[in-house]
Amino acid sequence: MKTSAEIREDFLRFFESKAHTRVPSAPVVPQDDPTLLFINAGMNQFKDVFLGSGRRPYTRAADTQKCLRVSGKHNDLEEVGISPRHHTFFEMLGNWSFGDYFKEEAIAWAWELLTDVWKVDKRRLWVTVFEGDEADGLQADAEAEALWTQVTDLPGNRVLRLGKEDNFWEMGETGPCGPCSEIHYYLGEDPDSQPEVPDLDGGNYTELWNLVFIQFNRDAEGVLHPLPDKHVDTGLGFERMTSVLQGVTSNYDTDVFTPILAAISEITKQPYHEANRVPMRVIADHIRALTFTITDGALPSNEGRGYVVRRILRRASRFGRNLGMHEPFIYRLVETVVENMGATFPEVREQADHVARVIRAEEEGFGKTLDRGIDIFEELSQKGRISGEDAFRLYDTYGFPIDLTQLMAAEKGLEVDEAGFEREMAAQKARSREAGRQTFASQDVVDEGFLPDRHSEFVGYETLLSEAEIVAWKPTDETGLLDLYLDVTPFYAESGGQVGDRGEIRNGDVVFSVETTFRVGEGIVHRGRLVQGEQEALSGTRVQAEVDGAVRLNTARNHTATHLAHRALRRVLGDHVHQAGSLVAPNRMRFDFTHFEGVSPDQLAEIEGIVNDVVRQDLAVDISFGGLEKAREQGAMMLFTEKYGDVVRMVQIGDYSLELCGGTHLRSTGQVGLFQFTQETGTAAGVRRIEAVTGQGAEMLVRQQRSVIADLEGQLQVTSGGLSDKVAQLLMQNRELERELQGLRRELSGSEMDGLVSEAVDVDGVRVVAAQVQPVDMEGFRDMADGLRNALKSGVGVLGADMNGKASLIAVVTDDLIQRGVQAGGVVKEAARIVGGGGGGRPHLAQAGGKNPEKLAEALQQVPEIVRTQLGG
């Protein structure tokens, strides 16, 4: 029986024998398309080729692509663990032709690999082709249909025609598209007993391979046009293929998953049997997804990709509870994933410690969040029903999946407004789509014929001034802004965190002010305003393109300083530190990095000192080009989220630092001048951020700091040597005054509460106090409630207050009356109805609010009757 590793290697070697270039998987977290949360198909990394805005040095390729499907159209999350063949994370084996071979070779080679190399039983294979679509004026794919019986020995009755939904692939609403042909496998016991027209969507069949023939382009009007170059895009499900070749009916029974399941069983001390099967499969699936997404740069957070990672991790944690695991344990499974996958994807081995740290920190954090969420749920449950808004709050703020909220509500006999929750979710998704709308539409593509063959040659590493020709231009959506394209340009396009160059493009008749520079496909866009001249005269005009040298130099200062800071961070904090994002601008730098606690002032001072020491050494900054493998051997730092070519650009700073980088840099470190941190913060679980300035920016910061110190010295009438002691003395005095004030408040509150208790009314032998008070703030209001409960000894109290135009209520119940069935939450809930609000809390203390403070007196008058009802009177 072949191992999964052998199956993967079989595929890649087979297509290498067919003159395909083996290409590495793109990171599952895409870096060149921020609107796409995760790579969800093999074609994503070749999108620019299909759109015509990019090229590759090869026309045939084969790869195994890391994919994640957890949201949107491609969402298998709810099927994970239940279905034997659906996963969040999976590998897609693919072979590609970019204007090279087409249907005949794709079909013949797929059949050859399946039946000759892997010896798959031909009787179990079925194929589908496109049946045509009248609305689009498309004929059936008779070519592919005929080829299946001409170049393979598949019987004609096993080639089925299906409609557009199944067998016509489209990249988006516009763009390249074409018919596809799917290969399905029969899972039943007897291949000779299959029906003449099988149900390919039923449980006895599984789709293995999809061959997509990209031969049309759909324009903005929805009309299809034949493409001049036809492409092939195929995707073979690695986990499904492995289950077929290993003779099992579930992907979880293959060697892709069995080591992880065994590790889960060992850690949890639970057997892998029917009762535990779904929780263990979910955890096994999710740890693979977490390991690869975190390795490739995603981190848990409350938005975008980070929220997807957080949801997967918390979902796995919840299933861990089903196995009796109340302490962090998922992070311990990273080692097993690395053992299984590290040979094929070395990045997971290199990032294993980082991944485990991130997962453990998130597991620990969720334990605290979960406890707080339960408290909030208890308060919300006092309303008698969990509204859609409340369910969404639990989901969005405290990480509660809707099914967990439903389970907890059912235990209390409460309903959850699931439809309302879905509306809130839909609204959030709509906001997310609006903020990061993704499309493969025409604005992402250089229009056909818009740019000539020669354009956007970058010469900005060597010079800031070059002769050029304006080869194309077009207006933007903003009035007055134009996009210019040059044949040759010294302007650096925004990339790798570094902002685009500014400057000027001019000749005797035309002056164009470049405000920013960026890339669209392979085109370098100079966006700015025409200061002098006419738009009609732009095309074909010879110009001088000159980058603003001062801006470029300041940007280079900050970029070189980023490399210095990165190395110093690793030296002081440890080798687990890796870049997680950056911004390099003329006036500042920002650097996000992996670390699990705040960087202390002493550590920041040490890091800053290391950087400035290297600045004073004036080390040379050398740029060179070389092979990727050689760079790895030399120990070059590289982003695991970045996709590198075979030849890479290396930036070496003496013996201090070596990184792969395409940005602009100084000639030597001395040009940095001075480096100073301005801020250190956290941005997500396991990610910290430093911000800093260099050169003139650092000089200005020093001046500002001196000015502030001088001002404080004047106000406090001390010298700089005594400033710290004076501030400490003032803070201590302030704390003493605050303590005295709190003590006075408690005394006043106690006296006032004693007075209220003396006026308590008797309700069936129970003392009840209901009064409106005037607290200074919410903390004082709570202190009053505590004082009332203590003063009552035995009884029920409700205080009301007008707080900033809103009604606030607090109810307290002593322990003896809780035993008799009186609940503070129930009391305050009924009183809150009168003031137009709601609330809840614990049996001994509960809080509520309302929008009608003018009705506080009425609400407080009803408290005795509310208590009588709770006593059963």
PDB file of N, CA and C in Angstrom, residues 547-627:
ATOM      1  N   VAL A 547      12.413  60.702  -9.426  1.00  0.00           N
ATOM      2  CA  VAL A 547      11.935  60.387  -8.086  1.00  0.00           C
ATOM      3  C   VAL A 547      12.370  61.491  -7.125  1.00  0.00           C
ATOM      4  N   ASP A 548      11.504  61.834  -6.173  1.00  0.00           N
ATOM      5  CA  ASP A 548      11.865  62.780  -5.119  1.00  0.00           C
ATOM      6  C   ASP A 548      12.955  62.141  -4.260  1.00  0.00           C
ATOM      7  N   GLY A 549      14.183  62.633  -4.406  1.00  0.00           N
ATOM      8  CA  GLY A 549      15.327  62.006  -3.755  1.00  0.00           C
ATOM      9  C   GLY A 549      15.268  62.052  -2.247  1.00  0.00           C
ATOM     10  N   ALA A 550      14.762  63.170  -1.689  1.00  0.00           N
ATOM     11  CA  ALA A 550      14.699  63.290  -0.230  1.00  0.00           C
ATOM     12  C   ALA A 550      13.710  62.292   0.355  1.00  0.00           C
ATOM     13  N   VAL A 551      12.563  62.134  -0.304  1.00  0.00           N
ATOM     14  CA  VAL A 551      11.561  61.171   0.168  1.00  0.00           C
ATOM     15  C   VAL A 551      12.110  59.752   0.067  1.00  0.00           C
ATOM     16  N   ARG A 552      12.748  59.430  -1.072  1.00  0.00           N
ATOM     17  CA  ARG A 552      13.321  58.081  -1.243  1.00  0.00           C
ATOM     18  C   ARG A 552      14.375  57.808  -0.177  1.00  0.00           C
ATOM     19  N   LEU A 553      15.242  58.797   0.103  1.00  0.00           N
ATOM     20  CA  LEU A 553      16.298  58.593   1.092  1.00  0.00           C
ATOM     21  C   LEU A 553      15.711  58.356   2.476  1.00  0.00           C
ATOM     22  N   ASN A 554      14.706  59.141   2.854  1.00  0.00           N
ATOM     23  CA  ASN A 554      14.085  58.934   4.170  1.00  0.00           C
ATOM     24  C   ASN A 554      13.393  57.582   4.258  1.00  0.00           C
ATOM     25  N   THR A 555      12.756  57.162   3.155  1.00  0.00           N
ATOM     26  CA  THR A 555      12.136  55.837   3.128  1.00  0.00           C
ATOM     27  C   THR A 555      13.190  54.762   3.263  1.00  0.00           C
ATOM     28  N   ALA A 556      14.323  54.934   2.554  1.00  0.00           N
ATOM     29  CA  ALA A 556      15.408  53.952   2.632  1.00  0.00           C
ATOM     30  C   ALA A 556      15.972  53.881   4.054  1.00  0.00           C
ATOM     31  N   ARG A 557      16.068  55.038   4.717  1.00  0.00           N
ATOM     32  CA  ARG A 557      16.533  55.034   6.121  1.00  0.00           C
ATOM     33  C   ARG A 557      15.659  54.107   6.963  1.00  0.00           C
ATOM     34  N   ASN A 558      14.363  54.277   6.806  1.00  0.00           N
ATOM     35  CA  ASN A 558      13.446  53.480   7.621  1.00  0.00           C
ATOM     36  C   ASN A 558      13.438  52.019   7.203  1.00  0.00           C
ATOM     37  N   HIS A 559      13.661  51.738   5.913  1.00  0.00           N
ATOM     38  CA  HIS A 559      13.668  50.332   5.487  1.00  0.00           C
ATOM     39  C   HIS A 559      14.918  49.619   5.994  1.00  0.00           C
ATOM     40  N   THR A 560      16.067  50.249   5.845  1.00  0.00           N
ATOM     41  CA  THR A 560      17.285  49.634   6.382  1.00  0.00           C
ATOM     42  C   THR A 560      17.180  49.482   7.896  1.00  0.00           C
ATOM     43  N   ALA A 561      16.614  50.493   8.567  1.00  0.00           N
ATOM     44  CA  ALA A 561      16.432  50.403  10.019  1.00  0.00           C
ATOM     45  C   ALA A 561      15.503  49.266  10.402  1.00  0.00           C
ATOM     46  N   THR A 562      14.534  48.948   9.544  1.00  0.00           N
ATOM     47  CA  THR A 562      13.639  47.811   9.806  1.00  0.00           C
ATOM     48  C   THR A 562      14.436  46.519   9.871  1.00  0.00           C
ATOM     49  N   HIS A 563      15.379  46.343   8.948  1.00  0.00           N
ATOM     50  CA  HIS A 563      16.225  45.149   8.966  1.00  0.00           C
ATOM     51  C   HIS A 563      17.084  45.112  10.239  1.00  0.00           C
ATOM     52  N   LEU A 564      17.615  46.277  10.618  1.00  0.00           N
ATOM     53  CA  LEU A 564      18.433  46.325  11.835  1.00  0.00           C
ATOM     54  C   LEU A 564      17.604  45.969  13.064  1.00  0.00           C
ATOM     55  N   ALA A 565      16.381  46.501  13.121  1.00  0.00           N
ATOM     56  CA  ALA A 565      15.514  46.238  14.272  1.00  0.00           C
ATOM     57  C   ALA A 565      15.096  44.771  14.318  1.00  0.00           C
ATOM     58  N   HIS A 566      14.804  44.189  13.152  1.00  0.00           N
ATOM     59  CA  HIS A 566      14.403  42.783  13.097  1.00  0.00           C
ATOM     60  C   HIS A 566      15.485  41.891  13.708  1.00  0.00           C
ATOM     61  N   ARG A 567      16.711  42.122  13.304  1.00  0.00           N
ATOM     62  CA  ARG A 567      17.821  41.308  13.827  1.00  0.00           C
ATOM     63  C   ARG A 567      17.991  41.540  15.332  1.00  0.00           C
ATOM     64  N   ALA A 568      17.875  42.788  15.767  1.00  0.00           N
ATOM     65  CA  ALA A 568      18.038  43.083  17.194  1.00  0.00           C
ATOM     66  C   ALA A 568      16.916  42.468  18.017  1.00  0.00           C
ATOM     67  N   LEU A 569      15.713  42.465  17.499  1.00  0.00           N
ATOM     68  CA  LEU A 569      14.586  41.832  18.195  1.00  0.00           C
ATOM     69  C   LEU A 569      14.854  40.349  18.412  1.00  0.00           C
ATOM     70  N   ARG A 570      15.332  39.683  17.390  1.00  0.00           N
ATOM     71  CA  ARG A 570      15.636  38.245  17.519  1.00  0.00           C
ATOM     72  C   ARG A 570      16.767  38.012  18.512  1.00  0.00           C
ATOM     73  N   ARG A 571      17.735  38.909  18.520  1.00  0.00           N
ATOM     74  CA  ARG A 571      18.870  38.749  19.432  1.00  0.00           C
ATOM     75  C   ARG A 571      18.431  38.894  20.887  1.00  0.00           C
ATOM     76  N   VAL A 572      17.538  39.838  21.159  1.00  0.00           N
ATOM     77  CA  VAL A 572      17.121  40.113  22.535  1.00  0.00           C
ATOM     78  C   VAL A 572      15.977  39.208  22.977  1.00  0.00           C
ATOM     79  N   LEU A 573      14.988  38.995  22.104  1.00  0.00           N
ATOM     80  CA  LEU A 573      13.782  38.271  22.507  1.00  0.00           C
ATOM     81  C   LEU A 573      13.829  36.786  22.180  1.00  0.00           C
ATOM     82  N   GLY A 574      14.573  36.388  21.147  1.00  0.00           N
ATOM     83  CA  GLY A 574      14.658  34.972  20.801  1.00  0.00           C
ATOM     84  C   GLY A 574      14.377  34.725  19.327  1.00  0.00           C
ATOM     85  N   ASP A 575      14.758  33.542  18.865  1.00  0.00           N
ATOM     86  CA  ASP A 575      14.624  33.212  17.446  1.00  0.00           C
ATOM     87  C   ASP A 575      13.195  32.922  17.019  1.00  0.00           C
ATOM     88  N   HIS A 576      12.260  32.899  17.972  1.00  0.00           N
ATOM     89  CA  HIS A 576      10.863  32.711  17.571  1.00  0.00           C
ATOM     90  C   HIS A 576      10.297  33.971  16.932  1.00  0.00           C
ATOM     91  N   VAL A 577      11.008  35.078  17.054  1.00  0.00           N
ATOM     92  CA  VAL A 577      10.544  36.338  16.471  1.00  0.00           C
ATOM     93  C   VAL A 577      10.648  36.273  14.955  1.00  0.00           C
ATOM     94  N   HIS A 578       9.522  36.529  14.296  1.00  0.00           N
ATOM     95  CA  HIS A 578       9.490  36.609  12.839  1.00  0.00           C
ATOM     96  C   HIS A 578       8.605  37.778  12.430  1.00  0.00           C
ATOM     97  N   GLN A 579       8.905  38.332  11.284  1.00  0.00           N
ATOM     98  CA  GLN A 579       8.114  39.453  10.781  1.00  0.00           C
ATOM     99  C   GLN A 579       6.688  39.010  10.505  1.00  0.00           C
ATOM    100  N   ALA A 580       5.722  39.828  10.952  1.00  0.00           N
ATOM    101  CA  ALA A 580       4.309  39.539  10.713  1.00  0.00           C
ATOM    102  C   ALA A 580       3.620  40.689   9.991  1.00  0.00           C
ATOM    103  N   GLY A 581       4.402  41.628   9.490  1.00  0.00           N
ATOM    104  CA  GLY A 581       3.851  42.772   8.777  1.00  0.00           C
ATOM    105  C   GLY A 581       4.744  43.978   8.972  1.00  0.00           C
ATOM    106  N   SER A 582       4.632  44.956   8.079  1.00  0.00           N
ATOM    107  CA  SER A 582       5.464  46.142   8.233  1.00  0.00           C
ATOM    108  C   SER A 582       4.903  47.297   7.419  1.00  0.00           C
ATOM    109  N   LEU A 583       5.330  48.482   7.761  1.00  0.00           N
ATOM    110  CA  LEU A 583       5.085  49.686   6.978  1.00  0.00           C
ATOM    111  C   LEU A 583       6.378  50.474   6.980  1.00  0.00           C
ATOM    112  N   VAL A 584       6.853  50.799   5.778  1.00  0.00           N
ATOM    113  CA  VAL A 584       8.057  51.613   5.636  1.00  0.00           C
ATOM    114  C   VAL A 584       7.664  52.860   4.867  1.00  0.00           C
ATOM    115  N   ALA A 585       7.665  53.998   5.547  1.00  0.00           N
ATOM    116  CA  ALA A 585       7.279  55.265   4.947  1.00  0.00           C
ATOM    117  C   ALA A 585       8.417  56.268   5.137  1.00  0.00           C
ATOM    118  N   PRO A 586       8.348  57.433   4.507  1.00  0.00           N
ATOM    119  CA  PRO A 586       9.437  58.398   4.675  1.00  0.00           C
ATOM    120  C   PRO A 586       9.568  58.928   6.097  1.00  0.00           C
ATOM    121  N   ASN A 587       8.461  59.019   6.813  1.00  0.00           N
ATOM    122  CA  ASN A 587       8.480  59.656   8.132  1.00  0.00           C
ATOM    123  C   ASN A 587       8.496  58.687   9.308  1.00  0.00           C
ATOM    124  N   ARG A 588       8.321  57.390   9.050  1.00  0.00           N
ATOM    125  CA  ARG A 588       8.301  56.441  10.163  1.00  0.00           C
ATOM    126  C   ARG A 588       8.383  55.014   9.637  1.00  0.00           C
ATOM    127  N   MET A 589       8.609  54.100  10.558  1.00  0.00           N
ATOM    128  CA  MET A 589       8.557  52.669  10.249  1.00  0.00           C
ATOM    129  C   MET A 589       7.694  51.973  11.297  1.00  0.00           C
ATOM    130  N   ARG A 590       7.042  50.917  10.857  1.00  0.00           N
ATOM    131  CA  ARG A 590       6.230  50.092  11.756  1.00  0.00           C
ATOM    132  C   ARG A 590       6.581  48.650  11.459  1.00  0.00           C
ATOM    133  N   PHE A 591       6.747  47.848  12.507  1.00  0.00           N
ATOM    134  CA  PHE A 591       7.182  46.462  12.317  1.00  0.00           C
ATOM    135  C   PHE A 591       6.383  45.561  13.260  1.00  0.00           C
ATOM    136  N   ASP A 592       5.608  44.654  12.699  1.00  0.00           N
ATOM    137  CA  ASP A 592       4.866  43.667  13.491  1.00  0.00           C
ATOM    138  C   ASP A 592       5.664  42.387  13.550  1.00  0.00           C
ATOM    139  N   PHE A 593       5.688  41.747  14.707  1.00  0.00           N
ATOM    140  CA  PHE A 593       6.502  40.544  14.870  1.00  0.00           C
ATOM    141  C   PHE A 593       5.847  39.593  15.860  1.00  0.00           C
ATOM    142  N   THR A 594       6.203  38.335  15.736  1.00  0.00           N
ATOM    143  CA  THR A 594       5.626  37.305  16.598  1.00  0.00           C
ATOM    144  C   THR A 594       6.331  37.297  17.953  1.00  0.00           C
ATOM    145  N   HIS A 595       5.532  37.493  18.990  1.00  0.00           N
ATOM    146  CA  HIS A 595       6.035  37.455  20.364  1.00  0.00           C
ATOM    147  C   HIS A 595       4.814  37.402  21.272  1.00  0.00           C
ATOM    148  N   PHE A 596       4.959  36.879  22.481  1.00  0.00           N
ATOM    149  CA  PHE A 596       3.790  36.516  23.269  1.00  0.00           C
ATOM    150  C   PHE A 596       3.606  37.320  24.541  1.00  0.00           C
ATOM    151  N   GLU A 597       4.333  38.392  24.653  1.00  0.00           N
ATOM    152  CA  GLU A 597       4.149  39.287  25.778  1.00  0.00           C
ATOM    153  C   GLU A 597       4.707  40.647  25.389  1.00  0.00           C
ATOM    154  N   GLY A 598       4.332  41.652  26.151  1.00  0.00           N
ATOM    155  CA  GLY A 598       4.839  42.982  25.864  1.00  0.00           C
ATOM    156  C   GLY A 598       6.351  43.037  26.017  1.00  0.00           C
ATOM    157  N   VAL A 599       6.987  43.856  25.195  1.00  0.00           N
ATOM    158  CA  VAL A 599       8.431  44.043  25.302  1.00  0.00           C
ATOM    159  C   VAL A 599       8.686  45.070  26.398  1.00  0.00           C
ATOM    160  N   SER A 600       9.474  44.705  27.377  1.00  0.00           N
ATOM    161  CA  SER A 600       9.692  45.573  28.542  1.00  0.00           C
ATOM    162  C   SER A 600      10.507  46.796  28.147  1.00  0.00           C
ATOM    163  N   PRO A 601      10.420  47.871  28.941  1.00  0.00           N
ATOM    164  CA  PRO A 601      11.243  49.063  28.659  1.00  0.00           C
ATOM    165  C   PRO A 601      12.731  48.751  28.596  1.00  0.00           C
ATOM    166  N   ASP A 602      13.204  47.874  29.473  1.00  0.00           N
ATOM    167  CA  ASP A 602      14.626  47.511  29.443  1.00  0.00           C
ATOM    168  C   ASP A 602      14.984  46.799  28.148  1.00  0.00           C
ATOM    169  N   GLN A 603      14.093  45.909  27.692  1.00  0.00           N
ATOM    170  CA  GLN A 603      14.359  45.210  26.431  1.00  0.00           C
ATOM    171  C   GLN A 603      14.332  46.176  25.255  1.00  0.00           C
ATOM    172  N   LEU A 604      13.362  47.100  25.258  1.00  0.00           N
ATOM    173  CA  LEU A 604      13.319  48.091  24.183  1.00  0.00           C
ATOM    174  C   LEU A 604      14.592  48.928  24.169  1.00  0.00           C
ATOM    175  N   ALA A 605      15.069  49.301  25.332  1.00  0.00           N
ATOM    176  CA  ALA A 605      16.296  50.094  25.404  1.00  0.00           C
ATOM    177  C   ALA A 605      17.481  49.299  24.862  1.00  0.00           C
ATOM    178  N   GLU A 606      17.525  48.004  25.182  1.00  0.00           N
ATOM    179  CA  GLU A 606      18.618  47.163  24.690  1.00  0.00           C
ATOM    180  C   GLU A 606      18.557  47.026  23.165  1.00  0.00           C
ATOM    181  N   ILE A 607      17.346  46.805  22.628  1.00  0.00           N
ATOM    182  CA  ILE A 607      17.177  46.677  21.175  1.00  0.00           C
ATOM    183  C   ILE A 607      17.560  47.977  20.475  1.00  0.00           C
ATOM    184  N   GLU A 608      17.093  49.095  21.017  1.00  0.00           N
ATOM    185  CA  GLU A 608      17.416  50.402  20.446  1.00  0.00           C
ATOM    186  C   GLU A 608      18.916  50.643  20.479  1.00  0.00           C
ATOM    187  N   GLY A 609      19.556  50.222  21.566  1.00  0.00           N
ATOM    188  CA  GLY A 609      21.001  50.387  21.690  1.00  0.00           C
ATOM    189  C   GLY A 609      21.758  49.575  20.669  1.00  0.00           C
ATOM    190  N   ILE A 610      21.310  48.327  20.419  1.00  0.00           N
ATOM    191  CA  ILE A 610      21.965  47.480  19.419  1.00  0.00           C
ATOM    192  C   ILE A 610      21.877  48.124  18.038  1.00  0.00           C
ATOM    193  N   VAL A 611      20.683  48.605  17.703  1.00  0.00           N
ATOM    194  CA  VAL A 611      20.499  49.220  16.381  1.00  0.00           C
ATOM    195  C   VAL A 611      21.407  50.437  16.230  1.00  0.00           C
ATOM    196  N   ASN A 612      21.424  51.315  17.221  1.00  0.00           N
ATOM    197  CA  ASN A 612      22.239  52.522  17.110  1.00  0.00           C
ATOM    198  C   ASN A 612      23.726  52.212  17.106  1.00  0.00           C
ATOM    199  N   ASP A 613      24.114  51.135  17.764  1.00  0.00           N
ATOM    200  CA  ASP A 613      25.517  50.725  17.720  1.00  0.00           C
ATOM    201  C   ASP A 613      25.901  50.309  16.293  1.00  0.00           C
ATOM    202  N   VAL A 614      25.005  49.562  15.617  1.00  0.00           N
ATOM    203  CA  VAL A 614      25.269  49.161  14.230  1.00  0.00           C
ATOM    204  C   VAL A 614      25.257  50.385  13.311  1.00  0.00           C
ATOM    205  N   VAL A 615      24.414  51.356  13.609  1.00  0.00           N
ATOM    206  CA  VAL A 615      24.407  52.607  12.833  1.00  0.00           C
ATOM    207  C   VAL A 615      25.758  53.298  12.942  1.00  0.00           C
ATOM    208  N   ARG A 616      26.280  53.381  14.157  1.00  0.00           N
ATOM    209  CA  ARG A 616      27.573  54.055  14.353  1.00  0.00           C
ATOM    210  C   ARG A 616      28.720  53.299  13.693  1.00  0.00           C
ATOM    211  N   GLN A 617      28.572  51.969  13.559  1.00  0.00           N
ATOM    212  CA  GLN A 617      29.622  51.192  12.892  1.00  0.00           C
ATOM    213  C   GLN A 617      29.672  51.470  11.397  1.00  0.00           C
ATOM    214  N   ASP A 618      28.622  52.064  10.844  1.00  0.00           N
ATOM    215  CA  ASP A 618      28.556  52.436   9.430  1.00  0.00           C
ATOM    216  C   ASP A 618      28.869  51.233   8.525  1.00  0.00           C
ATOM    217  N   LEU A 619      28.163  50.120   8.792  1.00  0.00           N
ATOM    218  CA  LEU A 619      28.381  48.904   8.010  1.00  0.00           C
ATOM    219  C   LEU A 619      27.845  49.084   6.591  1.00  0.00           C
ATOM    220  N   ALA A 620      28.511  48.457   5.650  1.00  0.00           N
ATOM    221  CA  ALA A 620      28.070  48.523   4.257  1.00  0.00           C
ATOM    222  C   ALA A 620      26.793  47.717   4.070  1.00  0.00           C
ATOM    223  N   VAL A 621      25.894  48.244   3.230  1.00  0.00           N
ATOM    224  CA  VAL A 621      24.675  47.532   2.853  1.00  0.00           C
ATOM    225  C   VAL A 621      24.866  47.047   1.428  1.00  0.00           C
ATOM    226  N   ASP A 622      25.031  45.742   1.270  1.00  0.00           N
ATOM    227  CA  ASP A 622      25.331  45.152  -0.036  1.00  0.00           C
ATOM    228  C   ASP A 622      24.104  44.448  -0.595  1.00  0.00           C
ATOM    229  N   ILE A 623      23.847  44.674  -1.868  1.00  0.00           N
ATOM    230  CA  ILE A 623      22.723  44.055  -2.570  1.00  0.00           C
ATOM    231  C   ILE A 623      23.269  43.048  -3.570  1.00  0.00           C
ATOM    232  N   SER A 624      22.688  41.857  -3.596  1.00  0.00           N
ATOM    233  CA  SER A 624      23.116  40.850  -4.570  1.00  0.00           C
ATOM    234  C   SER A 624      21.924  39.992  -4.966  1.00  0.00           C
ATOM    235  N   PHE A 625      22.083  39.292  -6.068  1.00  0.00           N
ATOM    236  CA  PHE A 625      21.060  38.377  -6.549  1.00  0.00           C
ATOM    237  C   PHE A 625      21.636  36.965  -6.571  1.00  0.00           C
ATOM    238  N   GLY A 626      20.805  35.981  -6.230  1.00  0.00           N
ATOM    239  CA  GLY A 626      21.266  34.601  -6.222  1.00  0.00           C
ATOM    240  C   GLY A 626      20.107  33.634  -6.169  1.00  0.00           C
ATOM    241  N   GLY A 627      20.432  32.364  -6.133  1.00  0.00           N
ATOM    242  CA  GLY A 627      19.415  31.329  -6.096  1.00  0.00           C
ATOM    243  C   GLY A 627      18.754  31.241  -4.730  1.00  0.00           C
TER     244      GLY A 627
END
